[in-house]
Coordinates of C-alpha atoms and ligand atoms in Angstrom, one line a residue:
M251 CA 22.4 60.5 88.3
R252 CA 25.0 62.7 86.9
V253 CA 26.0 66.1 88.3
D254 CA 28.7 68.1 86.6
V255 CA 29.3 71.3 88.2
I256 CA 31.1 74.6 86.9
T257 CA 32.9 76.5 89.5
L258 CA 36.0 78.5 90.4
F259 CA 36.7 75.9 93.3
P260 CA 35.8 72.3 92.1
E261 CA 37.5 70.9 95.3
F262 CA 35.1 72.8 97.6
V263 CA 32.0 71.1 96.2
D264 CA 33.8 67.5 96.0
A265 CA 34.5 67.9 99.4
A266 CA 30.6 68.5 100.3
A267 CA 29.6 65.6 98.4
R268 CA 31.8 63.2 99.5
V269 CA 30.6 63.3 103.2
G270 CA 27.5 61.8 104.9
V271 CA 24.5 60.1 103.0
V272 CA 25.4 61.7 99.5
G273 CA 29.0 60.7 100.0
R274 CA 27.4 56.9 100.1
A275 CA 25.4 57.2 97.5
Q276 CA 28.4 58.2 95.2
D277 CA 30.4 55.1 96.7
R278 CA 27.5 53.3 95.8
G279 CA 27.5 54.5 91.9
L280 CA 24.1 56.6 92.6
L281 CA 25.3 60.1 92.1
D282 CA 28.3 61.1 90.1
V283 CA 29.6 64.5 90.6
H284 CA 32.1 66.1 88.6
G285 CA 34.0 69.3 88.9
W286 CA 34.8 71.8 86.1
N287 CA 37.2 74.7 86.7
P288 CA 36.6 77.4 84.0
R289 CA 40.1 78.8 84.7
D290 CA 41.6 75.5 83.2
Y291 CA 39.5 77.1 80.0
A292 CA 41.0 81.0 80.2
T293 CA 43.2 81.4 76.9
D294 CA 45.2 84.3 78.3
A295 CA 48.4 84.0 79.5
Y296 CA 47.3 85.4 82.9
R297 CA 44.3 82.7 83.0
R298 CA 42.1 85.4 83.5
V299 CA 38.1 84.6 84.1
D300 CA 36.9 88.1 85.3
E301 CA 36.8 91.7 84.1
R302 CA 35.6 95.0 85.1
P303 CA 32.3 95.8 84.0
F304 CA 30.9 98.1 81.3
G305 CA 29.4 101.4 82.5
G306 CA 31.6 101.3 85.9
G307 CA 31.1 100.0 89.4
P308 CA 32.2 97.8 92.2
G309 CA 33.4 94.1 91.8
M310 CA 34.3 92.2 88.4
V311 CA 32.1 89.9 86.2
M312 CA 33.2 86.7 84.6
L313 CA 33.8 86.3 81.5
I314 CA 31.5 84.5 78.8
E315 CA 34.2 82.6 77.2
P316 CA 36.1 80.2 79.8
L317 CA 32.6 79.7 81.3
R318 CA 31.1 78.9 78.0
D319 CA 34.4 76.3 77.0
A320 CA 34.0 74.7 80.6
L321 CA 30.3 74.0 80.1
R322 CA 30.8 72.8 76.6
A323 CA 33.8 70.4 78.0
A324 CA 30.9 69.3 81.0
R325 CA 28.2 68.8 78.1
A326 CA 30.7 66.6 75.7
A327 CA 31.6 64.3 79.2
D328 CA 28.3 62.4 78.6
P329 CA 25.5 62.5 76.1
R330 CA 22.7 62.6 77.6
P331 CA 20.3 65.6 77.6
V332 CA 21.2 68.2 80.5
R333 CA 19.4 71.1 82.1
T334 CA 21.7 73.8 83.2
I335 CA 21.1 75.5 86.1
F336 CA 22.6 78.8 87.5
L337 CA 22.5 79.3 91.4
S338 CA 21.9 83.0 92.0
P339 CA 19.9 85.1 94.4
Q340 CA 17.8 86.5 91.0
G341 CA 16.4 82.7 90.5
T342 CA 13.2 80.9 91.5
R343 CA 13.2 79.8 95.2
L344 CA 14.0 76.0 95.8
T345 CA 11.8 73.9 97.5
Q346 CA 11.5 70.4 98.4
D347 CA 8.9 69.8 95.1
K348 CA 11.8 71.3 93.1
V349 CA 14.2 68.8 94.5
R350 CA 12.1 65.6 93.9
E351 CA 11.5 66.8 90.6
L352 CA 15.4 67.6 90.0
A353 CA 16.0 64.1 91.6
K354 CA 14.5 62.5 88.6
E355 CA 16.8 63.9 86.1
D356 CA 19.7 61.8 84.4
R357 CA 21.9 64.3 84.4
L358 CA 22.5 68.4 85.7
I359 CA 25.0 71.0 84.9
L360 CA 25.5 73.6 88.3
L361 CA 26.7 77.0 86.9
C362 CA 28.4 78.6 90.2
G363 CA 29.4 82.3 90.1
R364 CA 32.1 84.3 91.7
Y365 CA 32.9 87.6 92.0
E366 CA 30.1 90.1 91.8
A367 CA 28.4 88.7 88.7
V368 CA 28.3 86.5 85.5
D369 CA 28.2 88.4 82.2
E370 CA 24.3 88.2 81.4
R371 CA 24.6 86.8 77.9
L372 CA 25.9 83.8 78.8
I373 CA 23.1 83.4 81.5
E374 CA 20.5 84.2 78.8
H375 CA 22.2 81.5 76.5
E376 CA 23.4 78.6 78.1
V377 CA 21.3 78.6 80.9
D378 CA 18.1 76.9 81.3
E379 CA 17.0 77.9 84.7
E380 CA 18.1 80.1 87.6
I381 CA 17.6 79.1 91.1
S382 CA 18.0 80.6 94.5
I383 CA 18.1 78.8 98.0
G384 CA 17.1 81.7 99.9
D385 CA 17.2 85.2 100.2
Y386 CA 20.9 86.2 101.2
V387 CA 23.7 86.7 99.2
L388 CA 26.9 84.6 99.5
S389 CA 30.3 84.9 98.2
G390 CA 29.9 82.7 95.3
G391 CA 27.3 79.6 94.1
E392 CA 29.4 76.5 95.3
L393 CA 27.7 76.6 98.6
A394 CA 23.9 76.8 96.8
A395 CA 25.3 73.9 94.8
A396 CA 26.7 71.6 97.8
V397 CA 23.1 72.3 98.9
L398 CA 21.2 71.2 96.0
I399 CA 23.1 68.4 95.4
D400 CA 22.8 67.0 99.3
A401 CA 19.1 67.9 98.8
I402 CA 18.9 65.7 95.3
G403 CA 21.7 63.0 96.4
R404 CA 19.8 61.7 99.3
L405 CA 16.7 60.8 97.2
Q406 CA 18.5 58.7 94.7
D407 CA 16.8 55.2 94.9
G408 CA 18.8 53.2 97.4
A409 CA 20.9 56.4 99.1
L410 CA 18.9 56.2 102.4
N411 CA 19.2 53.0 104.2
D412 CA 15.7 53.0 105.2
A413 CA 13.1 53.7 102.3
A414 CA 10.5 55.1 104.8
S415 CA 13.2 57.8 106.1
A416 CA 12.0 60.0 103.0
Q417 CA 8.6 59.2 103.0
Q418 CA 8.7 60.5 106.4
D419 CA 10.8 63.4 106.1
S420 CA 10.0 67.3 106.7
F421 CA 7.9 68.3 103.8
S422 CA 7.2 65.3 102.2
D423 CA 3.6 66.2 102.6
G424 CA 4.0 69.8 102.9
L425 CA 4.5 70.0 106.5
L426 CA 7.1 70.3 109.3
D427 CA 8.5 67.5 111.4
C428 CA 7.2 66.5 114.7
P429 CA 9.6 66.3 117.6
H430 CA 11.7 63.3 118.6
Y431 CA 13.1 61.6 121.5
T432 CA 15.5 59.0 122.9
R433 CA 16.7 57.9 125.5
P434 CA 16.9 58.3 128.6
V435 CA 13.1 58.0 129.6
T436 CA 13.8 60.6 132.1
H437 CA 16.2 63.5 132.5
E438 CA 16.8 66.8 134.2
L439 CA 15.9 68.4 130.8
G440 CA 12.3 66.8 130.6
E441 CA 10.2 63.6 130.4
V442 CA 9.7 61.6 127.2
P443 CA 5.8 61.9 126.2
A444 CA 4.3 58.7 127.6
V445 CA 2.3 58.2 124.4
L446 CA 5.6 57.2 122.6
L447 CA 6.6 54.3 125.3
S448 CA 3.0 53.4 125.3
G449 CA 3.5 50.9 122.3
D450 CA 0.1 52.0 121.2
H451 CA 1.2 52.3 117.3
A452 CA -2.6 54.3 116.1
A453 CA -1.7 56.4 119.3
I454 CA 1.3 57.3 118.5
A455 CA 0.7 57.7 114.9
K456 CA -2.1 60.2 115.8
W457 CA 0.2 62.4 118.5
R458 CA 2.9 62.8 115.7
R459 CA 0.4 64.1 113.4
K460 CA -1.1 66.3 115.6
Q461 CA 2.5 67.6 116.6
A462 CA 3.5 67.9 112.9
L463 CA 0.2 70.2 112.4
G464 CA 0.8 72.2 115.3
R465 CA 4.0 73.2 114.9
T466 CA 3.6 73.9 111.0
W467 CA 0.9 76.1 112.3
Q468 CA 2.6 77.9 115.1
R469 CA 5.6 78.3 112.5
R470 CA 5.4 78.3 109.4
P471 CA 1.2 79.2 109.1
E472 CA 1.9 79.8 105.5
L473 CA 2.6 75.9 104.6
L474 CA -0.6 75.1 106.5
A475 CA -2.8 77.2 104.0
R476 CA -1.4 75.1 101.2
A477 CA -1.4 71.7 102.6
M478 CA -4.7 69.9 102.0
L479 CA -5.6 68.9 105.0
K480 CA -8.3 65.6 105.9
P481 CA -11.4 66.4 108.1
E482 CA -9.5 64.4 110.8
E483 CA -6.6 66.4 110.1
N484 CA -8.4 69.7 111.2
L485 CA -9.6 67.7 114.2
F486 CA -6.2 67.1 115.4
L487 CA -5.1 71.0 114.8
L488 CA -7.6 72.4 116.9
E489 CA -7.0 69.7 119.4
F490 CA -3.7 71.2 119.2
Q491 CA -4.7 74.8 119.5
K492 CA -6.9 73.8 122.5
D493 CA -3.9 72.4 124.2
T494 CA -1.7 75.0 124.0
K495 CA -4.2 77.6 125.1
K496 CA -4.1 75.3 128.7
Ligands
9WO174 C1 28.1 90.5 95.0 C2 28.3 91.9 95.2 C3 29.1 93.1 95.5 C4 28.8 94.4 96.2 C5 27.6 94.5 95.3 C6 26.7 93.5 94.7 C7 27.0 92.5 94.8 N1 26.3 91.7 94.1 C8 27.0 90.6 94.2 C9 26.3 89.1 94.0 O1 25.3 89.0 93.8 N2 27.2 88.1 93.5 C10 27.0 86.9 93.4 C11 28.0 85.8 93.9 C12 27.2 86.7 91.7 C13 26.9 85.0 91.1 C14 27.3 84.2 92.3 N3 27.0 84.4 93.7 C15 26.0 84.2 94.7 C16 25.2 82.9 94.9 N4 25.8 84.8 95.4 N5 24.7 84.1 96.0 C17 24.3 83.2 95.1 C18 23.2 82.5 95.7 C19 22.9 81.2 94.9 C20 21.9 80.7 95.1 N6 21.0 81.1 96.4 C21 21.1 82.1 97.3 C22 22.4 82.8 96.9

């Protein structure tokens, strides 16, 4: 998969995509992240990429032309069709379902804004969809692009050393993850739950499922409402609820 990022800070997005699982996905040729700087496409002597907003008000608005020329250069760098995504608080909220959908694409272009805004005409004509990673304002779209690249990059086939990891992720089934433990068994901060040491794989699977259901119920009840629980899972949840009352 190829991801082209239009940004005034290409080195920032590059750095984020070079580390960890996603960096390794790039080393393995599963993912290819390229930065394009609209400032390189500015035509005036000062290499301006922003101007004051019509109608007045604080801040600056990104100019159409440098962004459009950077977008054209990015599109021309690869013949495959491409979806262009603008990262902004006005976008549709990113979910793991959306991440899975985008991870199947051959190519994406991510448009990152800076300053107070991007000229709306550029968004209308050059952007296919607008995505938000959450209800807060950043100083630019780059961190949101890095989040999207990370979430998508780790899902590329072969990026995770263990294929089961992606299967067992939080959200793979719309639920939160269960708690995890490693050595030592006994520590001043507490004991490892005995079932995890029992060697009884069926009992362990049940405990984990029950914990995942219980924590989702406690922390994110709105997720539970959407999860299609099996009759057996409703019983696990009832057990968890009984346990927590004790
Ligand atoms: C800045 C600002 C300052 C004064 C008054 C109003 C203002 N609005 C903004 C603003 O929203 N700036 C944005 C910065 C312009 C587009 C790129 N920027 C951005 C993207 N901030 N936050 C995001 C973002 C992207 C995806 N998910 C969450 C946040």
